[in-house]
Coordinates of C-alpha atoms and ligand atoms in Angstrom, one line a residue:
X165 CA 6.6 23.9 -3.1
X166 CA 5.7 23.6 0.6
X167 CA 6.7 21.5 3.7
X168 CA 3.5 20.2 4.8
X169 CA 3.9 17.0 7.1
X170 CA 2.1 13.9 5.6
X171 CA 1.1 10.6 6.8
X172 CA 1.6 8.3 4.1
X173 CA -0.3 4.5 6.5
X174 CA -0.1 1.7 4.7
X175 CA -2.4 -1.2 5.0
X176 CA -0.1 -3.6 7.0
X177 CA 0.0 -7.4 4.8
X178 CA -0.9 -10.7 7.0
X179 CA 1.9 -12.6 7.5
X180 CA 0.7 -15.8 6.8
X181 CA 1.9 -16.1 3.5
X182 CA 3.6 -14.2 0.8
X183 CA 1.6 -11.5 -0.9
X184 CA 0.7 -11.4 -4.6
X185 CA 0.5 -8.9 -7.1
X186 CA -3.5 -8.3 -6.3
X187 CA -2.1 -6.9 -2.9
X188 CA 0.5 -4.8 -3.5
X189 CA -2.2 -3.7 -6.4
X190 CA -4.5 -2.4 -3.4
X191 CA -1.8 -0.8 -0.9
X192 CA 1.5 -0.9 -2.0
X193 CA 2.1 0.2 -5.6
X194 CA -0.1 3.6 -5.0
X195 CA 0.9 4.2 -1.6
X196 CA 4.8 4.9 -2.8
X197 CA 3.7 6.6 -6.0
X198 CA 2.4 9.0 -3.6
X199 CA 5.5 9.2 -0.7
X200 CA 7.5 9.6 -3.9
X201 CA 5.5 12.3 -5.3
X202 CA 5.1 14.3 -2.1
X203 CA 8.5 14.2 -1.0
X204 CA 9.7 15.3 -4.5
X205 CA 7.5 18.1 -3.8
X206 CA 9.1 18.7 -0.6
X207 CA 6.4 17.6 2.0
X208 CA 8.2 16.1 4.7
X209 CA 6.6 12.2 4.4
X210 CA 6.6 9.8 6.8
X211 CA 4.9 6.1 5.1
X212 CA 5.0 3.3 7.6
X213 CA 3.5 0.3 8.2
X214 CA 4.6 -3.4 9.0
X215 CA 3.4 -7.2 8.9
X216 CA 0.2 -8.1 10.7
X217 CA 1.3 -11.3 12.6
X218 CA -1.9 -11.9 15.0
X219 CA -4.6 -13.5 14.5
X220 CA -6.5 -17.1 14.3
X221 CA -5.1 -17.7 10.4
X222 CA -1.6 -17.7 11.6
X223 CA -2.2 -20.0 14.3
X224 CA -3.9 -22.8 12.0
X225 CA -0.6 -22.6 9.5
X226 CA 1.5 -23.3 12.9
X227 CA -0.6 -25.9 14.1
X228 CA -1.2 -27.6 10.9
X229 CA 2.6 -27.5 10.9
X230 CA 3.4 -28.4 14.2
X231 CA 5.3 -24.7 15.0
X232 CA 4.9 -21.5 16.6
X233 CA 2.4 -18.8 15.4
X234 CA 5.9 -16.6 15.8
X235 CA 7.9 -19.1 13.6
X236 CA 5.2 -18.5 11.1
X237 CA 4.8 -14.6 11.7
X238 CA 9.2 -14.7 11.6
X239 CA 9.9 -16.9 8.0
X240 CA 6.8 -14.4 6.6
X241 CA 7.5 -11.4 7.3
X242 CA 11.6 -11.7 6.6
X243 CA 9.4 -12.5 2.8
X244 CA 7.3 -10.0 2.8
X245 CA 10.4 -7.3 3.9
X246 CA 11.9 -9.1 0.7
X247 CA 9.3 -8.3 -1.2
X248 CA 8.4 -5.2 -0.8
X249 CA 12.1 -4.4 -1.4
X250 CA 12.6 -5.2 -4.3
X251 CA 9.2 -3.5 -5.8
X252 CA 11.1 -0.4 -4.4
X253 CA 8.3 0.8 -2.0
X254 CA 9.8 3.9 0.0
X255 CA 8.6 2.7 3.3
X256 CA 10.1 5.3 6.3
X257 CA 9.5 2.4 9.2
X258 CA 8.2 -1.2 7.8
X259 CA 7.8 -2.8 11.1
X260 CA 5.8 -5.3 12.6
X261 CA 3.0 -6.2 15.4
X262 CA 4.4 -8.4 17.3
X263 CA 7.3 -5.5 18.9
X264 CA 7.1 -4.9 22.2
X265 CA 6.8 -1.1 21.3
X266 CA 3.3 -2.3 18.8
X267 CA 2.0 -4.0 22.4
X268 CA 2.5 -1.2 24.4
X269 CA 1.1 1.2 22.2
X270 CA -2.4 -0.6 21.5
X271 CA -2.5 -1.5 25.5
X272 CA -2.3 2.7 25.4
X273 CA -5.2 3.4 23.6
X274 CA -7.2 0.2 24.9
X275 CA -6.9 1.5 28.3
X276 CA -7.8 5.1 26.8
X277 CA -11.1 3.7 25.7
X278 CA -12.0 2.3 29.0
X279 CA -10.7 5.2 30.6
X280 CA -13.4 7.6 28.5
X281 CA -16.0 4.6 29.0
X282 CA -16.3 4.0 25.3
X283 CA -15.3 0.0 25.7
X284 CA -17.6 -2.0 27.8
X285 CA -17.8 -5.7 29.2
X286 CA -20.5 -8.2 27.9
X287 CA -21.3 -12.1 27.8
X288 CA -21.7 -12.9 24.1
X289 CA -22.3 -16.5 22.8
X290 CA -18.9 -17.4 21.4
X291 CA -17.9 -20.4 19.0
X292 CA -15.2 -23.1 20.1
X293 CA -13.7 -26.2 18.2
X294 CA -15.1 -28.9 20.4
X295 CA -11.8 -30.8 19.7
X296 CA -9.1 -28.1 20.7
X297 CA -11.2 -25.9 22.9
X298 CA -10.3 -23.1 20.6
X299 CA -12.0 -20.6 19.5
X300 CA -13.6 -20.5 16.2
X301 CA -13.2 -17.1 14.3
X302 CA -16.1 -16.3 11.9
X303 CA -14.6 -17.1 8.4
X304 CA -13.8 -20.5 9.5
X305 CA -17.4 -21.4 10.3
X306 CA -19.5 -22.2 7.0
X307 CA -23.0 -23.4 7.1
X308 CA -26.2 -23.0 5.3
X309 CA -27.4 -19.2 5.1
X310 CA -30.3 -18.2 6.9
X311 CA -31.4 -15.7 4.7
X312 CA -31.1 -17.4 1.2
X313 CA -30.8 -20.9 2.0
X314 CA -27.3 -20.9 0.3
X315 CA -24.8 -23.7 1.9
X316 CA -21.9 -21.9 1.8
X317 CA -22.2 -19.3 3.5
X318 CA -19.4 -18.0 6.1
X319 CA -20.0 -17.2 9.6
X320 CA -19.1 -13.2 9.1
X321 CA -21.1 -12.8 5.7
X322 CA -23.1 -14.6 2.9
X323 CA -21.2 -14.4 -0.6
X324 CA -24.4 -15.8 -1.8
X325 CA -27.0 -12.5 -0.6
X326 CA -24.3 -10.7 0.8
X327 CA -26.0 -10.3 4.4
X328 CA -23.6 -9.9 7.4
X329 CA -23.8 -12.7 9.7
X330 CA -23.2 -14.4 13.3
X331 CA -21.8 -17.9 13.1
X332 CA -24.4 -18.9 16.2
X333 CA -26.9 -18.2 12.8
X334 CA -26.1 -20.5 10.4
X335 CA -27.7 -23.1 10.0
X336 CA -25.6 -26.4 10.3
X337 CA -22.7 -25.0 11.1
X338 CA -19.3 -26.6 10.7
X339 CA -15.8 -26.1 11.0
X340 CA -13.5 -25.6 7.5
X341 CA -10.4 -26.6 9.6
X342 CA -11.8 -30.1 10.3
X343 CA -15.4 -30.3 9.5
X344 CA -16.6 -31.3 13.1
X345 CA -20.2 -29.1 14.4
X346 CA -18.9 -26.2 16.8
X347 CA -20.9 -25.5 20.2
X348 CA -21.3 -22.4 20.9
X349 CA -20.3 -21.3 24.6
X350 CA -20.7 -18.0 26.9
X351 CA -17.3 -15.5 26.8
X352 CA -17.1 -12.2 28.4
X353 CA -15.7 -9.3 26.2
X354 CA -15.1 -6.1 26.2
X355 CA -17.2 -3.8 23.3
X356 CA -16.1 -1.3 21.5
X357 CA -19.3 1.1 22.0
X358 CA -19.8 2.5 18.3
X359 CA -22.8 3.8 18.2
X360 CA -21.3 6.7 20.7
X361 CA -19.7 7.7 17.5
X362 CA -22.7 7.9 15.0
X363 CA -22.6 11.7 14.6
X364 CA -18.7 12.1 15.7
X365 CA -18.0 10.0 12.6
X366 CA -20.9 11.9 10.7
X367 CA -19.7 15.0 10.9
X368 CA -15.9 14.5 10.2
X369 CA -17.2 12.3 7.2
X370 CA -19.6 15.1 6.0
X371 CA -15.4 17.1 6.0
X372 CA -14.2 14.6 3.8
X373 CA -15.6 16.3 0.2
X374 CA -12.8 15.1 -2.3
X375 CA -12.2 11.2 -1.4
X376 CA -13.2 8.7 -4.1
X377 CA -16.8 8.4 -4.2
X378 CA -17.4 4.8 -4.3
X379 CA -15.4 4.7 -0.9
X380 CA -17.4 7.9 0.8
X381 CA -20.3 6.7 -0.4
X382 CA -19.2 2.8 1.2
X383 CA -18.2 4.8 4.4
X384 CA -21.0 6.9 5.3
X385 CA -23.7 3.9 5.0
X386 CA -21.4 2.2 7.3
X387 CA -22.7 4.5 10.2
X388 CA -26.4 3.4 9.3
X389 CA -25.9 0.4 11.1
X390 CA -23.1 1.4 14.0
X391 CA -23.9 -2.2 16.4
X392 CA -20.9 -2.4 20.0
X393 CA -18.1 -4.4 18.5
X394 CA -15.7 -6.9 20.0
X395 CA -12.6 -5.4 21.0
X396 CA -11.2 -9.0 22.5
X397 CA -11.3 -12.5 21.6
X398 CA -10.9 -16.3 22.8
X399 CA -7.5 -16.8 21.6
X400 CA -4.0 -17.1 23.1
X401 CA -2.0 -15.6 20.3
X402 CA -2.4 -11.4 20.2
X403 CA -2.3 -8.5 22.5
X404 CA -2.7 -9.0 26.4
X405 CA -5.4 -7.3 28.0
X406 CA -4.2 -4.3 30.4
X407 CA -6.3 -5.1 33.1
X408 CA -5.9 -6.8 36.6
X409 CA -7.7 -10.1 35.4
X410 CA -7.4 -10.2 31.9
X411 CA -3.5 -9.8 31.7
X412 CA -2.3 -13.2 32.7
X413 CA -5.6 -15.1 31.2
X414 CA -4.0 -17.2 28.5
X415 CA -7.6 -17.3 26.5
X416 CA -8.1 -13.4 25.8
X417 CA -6.7 -11.2 23.6
X418 CA -7.2 -8.1 22.1
X419 CA -8.9 -8.6 18.2
X420 CA -6.2 -9.2 15.6
X421 CA -8.2 -6.1 13.9
X422 CA -8.4 -3.5 17.0
X423 CA -4.5 -4.1 17.6
X424 CA -3.2 -3.7 13.7
X425 CA -4.9 -0.1 12.8
X426 CA -3.1 1.3 15.6
X427 CA 0.5 0.3 13.9
X428 CA 0.2 3.2 12.0
X429 CA 0.8 5.1 15.6
X430 CA 3.4 2.3 17.0
X431 CA 5.1 2.3 13.8
X432 CA 5.6 6.4 13.9
X433 CA 6.6 6.2 17.3
X434 CA 8.8 3.2 16.5
X435 CA 10.5 5.7 14.0
X436 CA 11.0 8.5 15.8
X437 CA 12.6 6.4 18.8
X438 CA 15.0 4.9 16.2
X439 CA 15.0 7.8 14.8
X440 CA 16.7 9.9 18.1
X441 CA 14.2 11.8 18.8
X442 CA 11.0 9.7 20.8
X443 CA 8.4 12.5 20.1
X444 CA 9.6 13.5 16.6
X445 CA 6.4 10.6 15.8
X446 CA 4.2 14.1 17.2
X447 CA 4.6 16.4 13.6
X448 CA 2.6 14.0 11.7
X449 CA -0.1 13.1 14.6
X450 CA -1.4 16.3 16.4
X451 CA -0.3 19.8 14.0
X452 CA -3.6 20.3 12.8
X453 CA -1.6 21.1 9.2
X454 CA -0.5 17.8 9.0
X455 CA -2.5 15.7 6.9
X456 CA -3.1 11.2 7.1
X457 CA -3.4 9.3 3.9
X458 CA -4.7 5.5 4.2
X459 CA -4.5 3.3 1.5
X460 CA -5.2 -0.1 1.1
X461 CA -8.0 -2.5 -1.0
X462 CA -11.3 -1.7 -0.4
X463 CA -11.9 -5.2 1.9
X464 CA -10.2 -2.6 4.6
X465 CA -12.1 0.4 3.9
X466 CA -14.9 -0.2 6.9
X467 CA -11.5 -0.8 9.8
X468 CA -10.0 2.6 8.2
X469 CA -13.2 5.1 8.0
X470 CA -15.0 3.3 11.0
X471 CA -12.8 1.3 13.0
X472 CA -9.8 2.9 13.7
X473 CA -11.2 6.7 13.9
X474 CA -13.5 5.6 16.2
X475 CA -10.8 4.3 18.3
X476 CA -9.1 7.6 17.6
X477 CA -12.1 9.4 18.1
X478 CA -12.7 8.2 21.2
X479 CA -9.5 8.3 22.9
X480 CA -9.2 12.2 22.2
X481 CA -12.4 11.8 24.2
X482 CA -14.5 13.2 21.2
X483 CA -17.6 11.1 20.8
X484 CA -20.9 11.1 22.4
X485 CA -19.8 10.3 26.1
X486 CA -17.2 13.0 25.7
X487 CA -14.0 12.5 28.3
X488 CA -10.2 13.6 27.7
X489 CA -7.5 12.5 25.7
X490 CA -4.8 9.5 27.0
X491 CA -1.4 10.3 27.2
X492 CA -0.2 10.6 24.0
X493 CA -2.3 13.9 23.9
X494 CA -5.5 14.2 20.7
X495 CA -4.3 12.4 17.8
X496 CA -5.5 13.2 14.1
X497 CA -7.8 11.5 12.0
X498 CA -7.1 10.0 8.9
X499 CA -7.1 13.1 6.0
X500 CA -8.3 10.5 3.5
X501 CA -8.7 6.8 3.1
X502 CA -7.6 5.9 -0.6
X503 CA -8.9 2.8 -1.1
X504 CA -8.4 0.4 -4.7
X505 CA -10.3 -2.0 -5.6
X506 CA -10.2 -5.8 -6.9
X507 CA -7.6 -7.0 -9.1
X508 CA -8.1 -10.2 -11.1
X509 CA -6.2 -12.9 -12.7
X510 CA -7.1 -13.8 -16.5
X511 CA -11.2 -13.5 -15.1
X512 CA -10.7 -15.3 -11.7
X513 CA -10.1 -13.3 -8.5
X514 CA -6.9 -14.3 -6.8
X515 CA -6.8 -16.8 -4.3
X516 CA -3.7 -18.3 -2.8
X517 CA -6.3 -21.2 -1.4
X518 CA -7.2 -22.1 -4.8
X519 CA -4.3 -21.2 -6.5
X520 CA -5.3 -18.5 -8.6
X521 CA -2.4 -16.2 -7.4
X522 CA 0.7 -14.2 -8.5
X523 CA 3.7 -14.1 -5.8
X524 CA 5.8 -10.6 -6.1
X525 CA 8.5 -12.6 -5.7
X526 CA 8.0 -15.0 -8.5
X527 CA 7.2 -12.1 -10.4
X528 CA 10.4 -9.9 -9.4
X529 CA 12.1 -13.0 -10.9
X530 CA 10.8 -12.7 -14.1
X531 CA 10.2 -9.3 -15.0
X532 CA 11.6 -5.3 -13.5
X533 CA 9.8 -4.0 -11.0
X534 CA 8.7 -1.3 -12.2
X535 CA 6.8 -3.7 -15.6
X536 CA 4.7 -4.2 -12.5
X537 CA 4.5 -0.5 -11.5
X538 CA 4.0 0.9 -14.6
X539 CA 0.9 -2.3 -15.1
X540 CA -0.8 -1.5 -11.6
X541 CA -0.9 2.3 -12.3
X542 CA -1.8 2.5 -15.6
X543 CA -3.8 -0.1 -15.9
X544 CA -4.7 -0.9 -11.7
X545 CA -7.9 -1.6 -10.6
X546 CA -7.5 2.6 -8.8
X547 CA -11.7 3.0 -9.4
X548 CA -13.0 -0.3 -10.6
X549 CA -12.7 -4.0 -10.3
X550 CA -9.5 -4.7 -12.9
X551 CA -8.0 -7.8 -14.3
X552 CA -4.5 -8.9 -15.2
X553 CA -3.9 -10.8 -18.3
X554 CA -0.3 -11.4 -19.2
X555 CA -1.0 -10.4 -22.4
X556 CA -2.4 -7.1 -21.4
X557 CA 0.3 -6.9 -19.2
X558 CA 2.7 -7.6 -22.5
X559 CA 1.4 -5.0 -24.6
X560 CA 1.4 -2.7 -22.2
X561 CA 5.3 -3.3 -21.3
X562 CA 6.3 -3.5 -24.6
X563 CA 4.3 -0.8 -26.4
X564 CA 4.5 1.9 -24.1
X565 CA 7.0 1.6 -21.6
X566 CA 10.0 0.4 -24.0
X567 CA 8.1 1.1 -27.7
X568 CA 7.4 4.8 -26.0
X569 CA 9.3 6.1 -23.3
X570 CA 13.0 3.3 -23.3
X571 CA 12.5 4.2 -27.3
X572 CA 12.6 8.0 -26.9
X573 CA 14.8 7.9 -23.9
X574 CA 17.2 5.2 -26.0
X575 CA 17.6 6.7 -29.3
X576 CA 17.8 11.1 -28.0
X577 CA 20.6 9.7 -25.9
X578 CA 22.5 7.6 -28.6
X579 CA 22.1 10.4 -31.2
X580 CA 23.6 13.2 -28.9
X581 CA 26.5 10.1 -27.9
X582 CA 27.4 9.8 -31.2
X583 CA 27.5 13.3 -32.4
X584 CA 28.3 15.0 -29.6
X585 CA 29.3 12.6 -27.4
X586 CA 27.9 15.6 -24.6
X587 CA 24.9 16.9 -24.0
X588 CA 24.6 19.6 -27.0
X589 CA 24.8 23.4 -26.8
X590 CA 21.9 24.3 -28.4
X591 CA 21.5 27.8 -30.9
X592 CA 18.3 29.5 -31.1
X593 CA 14.9 27.9 -29.6
X594 CA 12.6 27.8 -32.6
X595 CA 8.6 27.5 -31.8
X596 CA 8.4 23.7 -32.4
X597 CA 11.4 23.3 -29.7
X598 CA 9.9 26.0 -26.6
X599 CA 6.5 24.6 -27.6
X600 CA 7.5 21.2 -26.7
X601 CA 9.7 22.6 -23.3
X602 CA 6.8 24.2 -22.3
X603 CA 4.1 21.0 -22.6
X604 CA 7.0 19.4 -20.5
X605 CA 7.8 21.5 -17.5
X606 CA 4.2 22.8 -17.6
X607 CA 3.1 18.8 -17.1
X608 CA 4.5 18.9 -13.5
X609 CA 1.7 21.4 -12.7
X610 CA -1.0 19.0 -14.4
X611 CA 0.5 15.6 -13.2
X612 CA 1.0 16.8 -9.8
X613 CA -2.4 18.0 -8.7
X614 CA -3.7 14.5 -10.1
X615 CA -0.8 13.1 -8.4
X616 CA -2.0 15.0 -5.1
X617 CA -5.6 13.8 -5.0
X618 CA -4.2 10.3 -6.3
X619 CA -6.0 10.3 -9.5
X620 CA -3.0 8.1 -10.1
X621 CA -4.2 6.3 -13.7
X622 CA -5.4 9.8 -14.9
X623 CA -1.3 11.4 -13.8
X624 CA 0.5 8.3 -15.5
X625 CA -1.8 8.4 -18.8
X626 CA -0.7 12.4 -19.0
X627 CA 2.7 12.1 -18.2
X628 CA 2.8 9.1 -21.5
X629 CA 0.6 12.1 -23.0
X630 CA 3.8 14.5 -22.5
X631 CA 5.7 11.0 -23.7
X632 CA 4.5 11.4 -26.7
X633 CA 4.1 14.2 -27.3
X634 CA 8.2 14.3 -27.4
X635 CA 8.6 11.5 -29.7
X636 CA 6.2 13.3 -32.1
X637 CA 8.6 16.0 -32.0
X638 CA 11.4 14.0 -32.2
X639 CA 9.9 12.5 -35.6
X640 CA 9.4 15.3 -36.6
X641 CA 12.4 17.3 -36.4
X642 CA 14.2 14.1 -37.0
X643 CA 17.6 15.2 -36.3
X644 CA 19.2 12.1 -38.1
X645 CA 18.2 13.6 -41.2
X646 CA 19.9 16.8 -40.0
X647 CA 23.7 15.4 -41.4
X648 CA 24.0 18.9 -43.7
X649 CA 22.7 21.8 -40.2
X650 CA 25.2 19.9 -37.1
X651 CA 23.6 23.3 -35.7
X652 CA 19.7 22.5 -35.8
X653 CA 21.0 18.9 -35.3
X654 CA 22.5 20.2 -32.0
X655 CA 19.1 22.0 -30.9
X656 CA 17.0 19.6 -31.4
X657 CA 18.5 17.2 -29.5
X658 CA 19.2 19.3 -26.4
X659 CA 15.1 19.8 -26.7
X660 CA 14.7 16.1 -26.9
X661 CA 17.0 15.8 -23.8
X662 CA 15.4 18.3 -22.0
X663 CA 11.9 16.7 -22.2
X664 CA 13.6 13.6 -21.3
X665 CA 14.6 15.3 -18.2
X666 CA 11.4 16.3 -17.6
X667 CA 9.6 13.6 -18.4
X668 CA 12.2 11.4 -16.5
X669 CA 10.7 13.9 -13.4
X670 CA 7.0 13.5 -14.6
X671 CA 7.5 9.8 -14.1
X672 CA 10.3 9.1 -10.9
X673 CA 6.6 8.2 -8.7
X674 CA 6.2 5.3 -10.7
X675 CA 9.0 4.0 -11.8
X676 CA 11.7 4.9 -9.4
X677 CA 14.2 2.2 -10.7
X678 CA 13.8 3.6 -14.9
X679 CA 14.6 6.8 -13.1
X680 CA 17.5 6.4 -11.7
X681 CA 18.8 4.2 -15.3
X682 CA 17.7 7.5 -17.0
X683 CA 19.3 10.2 -14.8
X684 CA 22.5 8.2 -15.2
X685 CA 22.3 8.0 -18.8
X686 CA 21.6 11.9 -19.0
X687 CA 25.1 12.1 -16.9
X688 CA 23.7 12.3 -14.0
X689 CA 25.4 11.3 -11.5
X690 CA 25.3 10.4 -8.0
X691 CA 21.2 9.0 -6.6
X692 CA 18.2 10.2 -8.2
X693 CA 15.3 8.1 -6.5
X694 CA 16.7 6.4 -3.0
X695 CA 15.8 2.7 -2.8
X696 CA 14.2 1.5 -0.2
X697 CA 16.6 -1.2 2.3
X698 CA 16.5 -3.9 4.9
X699 CA 18.2 -3.8 8.1
X700 CA 18.8 -5.7 10.6
X701 CA 17.3 -4.2 14.1
X702 CA 16.8 -5.5 17.1
X703 CA 13.2 -4.7 19.5
X704 CA 14.0 -1.8 20.8
X705 CA 12.3 -3.1 24.4
X706 CA 13.5 -7.0 23.9
X707 CA 15.9 -6.6 22.2
X708 CA 14.6 -9.4 19.7
X709 CA 16.4 -9.5 16.3
X710 CA 14.1 -8.6 13.0
X711 CA 14.4 -7.0 9.6
X712 CA 12.8 -3.5 8.8
X713 CA 12.2 -1.6 5.5
X714 CA 13.1 1.8 5.6
X715 CA 15.6 4.7 3.6
X716 CA 17.4 8.0 3.3
X717 CA 15.0 9.1 0.4
X718 CA 15.5 12.6 1.4
X719 CA 19.3 12.5 -0.2
X720 CA 18.1 11.9 -3.5
X721 CA 18.2 14.2 -6.3
X722 CA 14.7 14.0 -7.1
X723 CA 12.8 16.9 -7.5
X724 CA 8.9 17.6 -8.6
X725 CA 9.9 20.4 -11.2
X726 CA 11.9 21.1 -14.7
X727 CA 15.5 20.7 -13.6
X728 CA 17.7 22.1 -16.9
X729 CA 19.7 19.9 -18.4
X730 CA 23.5 21.2 -18.5
X731 CA 24.9 21.2 -22.2
X732 CA 28.5 19.7 -22.1
X733 CA 27.8 16.7 -19.9
X734 CA 29.5 14.0 -21.6
X735 CA 27.3 11.4 -22.6
X736 CA 27.3 7.0 -23.5
X737 CA 25.5 5.0 -25.9
X738 CA 22.8 3.9 -23.8
X739 CA 21.9 0.6 -22.5
X740 CA 17.8 0.3 -22.8
X741 CA 16.2 0.5 -19.7
X742 CA 13.1 -1.1 -20.5
X743 CA 13.1 -5.1 -20.9
X744 CA 11.2 -6.1 -25.1
X745 CA 9.0 -9.2 -23.5
X746 CA 8.8 -12.2 -25.6
X747 CA 5.6 -13.9 -27.3
X748 CA 6.4 -16.7 -25.5
X749 CA 5.8 -15.4 -21.9
X750 CA 2.3 -15.2 -22.1
X751 CA 2.0 -18.8 -23.3
X752 CA 4.5 -19.6 -20.2
X753 CA 3.1 -17.8 -17.4
X754 CA -0.8 -19.3 -18.8
X755 CA 0.6 -22.8 -18.8
X756 CA 2.2 -22.0 -15.2
X757 CA -0.8 -20.9 -14.3
X758 CA -3.1 -23.8 -14.9
X759 CA -0.4 -26.6 -13.7
X760 CA -0.9 -24.6 -10.8
X761 CA -4.7 -24.2 -10.6
Ligands
ZN89 ZN1 -27.2 -15.5 1.6

């Protein structure tokens, strides 16, 4: 047991709509599995995130509806908070980027970078919409690729040849919003001097041996082509630039991505302020022994392995220009950037706009959260793009959760409840009994080692292999045939129940809802797995109300070790822990999908 301080920094879902299961397979479930495991292992976890609410897509949605960007953000923030809570994601604080606290922290980071000389002003050509005068962000400009001639290239990238582009390079650029030809005008902006961090970033990445190889290779390759990047944008929705001639301008804001990543720090500070100890965040951000794990999909690696570390290095005064830390002091860089690949759906890329999508809330209306968590853990995109299909989801649910784990719990508890009414008193244990218990208790070491390194797929496969061993033991020992030998029967059932208690511990990070049920089926009282809750709060500085996700996770009994069961603990006939899915759901879901697309 240790008591390391571990920051779980979870990518901020963008508040332009509800999140789909592809999103939560990247940032959501893996970060929660990691945090729950680390808490069980005795570490001090701070898991923070929130909705990312600035940037052009939200202003576009607001224009389309004739409402303010804040109204769009408010609505989607509430939906996303509900969805993530429904999945059981155990945030210590899930907040948002439109708080006064977040603006202040984002501005402090900008000023720290400015003080140390890592941001500088520069005039560039920016695209605007001639009819509205508004900036057109890269992704809303489409044209012919100047490199390969593909005519669906976006302003930021050509999906055909994969080259990064600038909108001004596109042949025949048009606005995807209204089809007009964008105008390019001179615009003054602040730039982050990324080349000044090439050495510091390279030195840091050189020490990151434990990362997933694909993430590390991608991050190292980014260093070959570091150019200054615009820290500000022409937009009227976002965080103001805290400088005398800029503060009051209505057309300049900090770039949404550069404030979103500051959210890890601002959410930690908000959590500390709400906890009653405003300095408490420093234990996760400044102690040399503290660790920080960042969870996301692979499209966000550049912002977590390059931009955010550069912002931190510059704020600390640790780039080529030197400098000194700002008022927060020296801040820790990420220990690991844990990135997942993409989840596709029935062979297609998830896309809300093309309606190739399964929203989290629709999913949770029809299926259990743990069934989705299980699928993501065992068959999700940890190391490569993977496909979600309803037939595979049903097969995994029925064959593995229901017939494997659920059935082991159900038949063992019901036999003990029926024959003894309690956890039986065992006699002398045989080699077979002791072997099984050595396997189940020993698995805390092997599965825990995998979870500590975020090899979650290997971890759950090992946990389920142990469940298989327990099922095999029960079949081999066949306690239902031991009516004539109740003493031996009781030893077998005791052994099975202890194995179940162990397996339930191993599976708790993955299946927190089921883990609570199994805890109760084994006669346990109180809370094993703590569920997150939604709390209505007011902004600490300007008083506006909003919902956050939080929880008292330290009050759960779940620990990462074999916990002995107590003979004599009363048991009742169990209710099934998991729901078997009928074959018809596959066709129903595919029909919904066809109708939607
Ligand atoms: Zn191209």
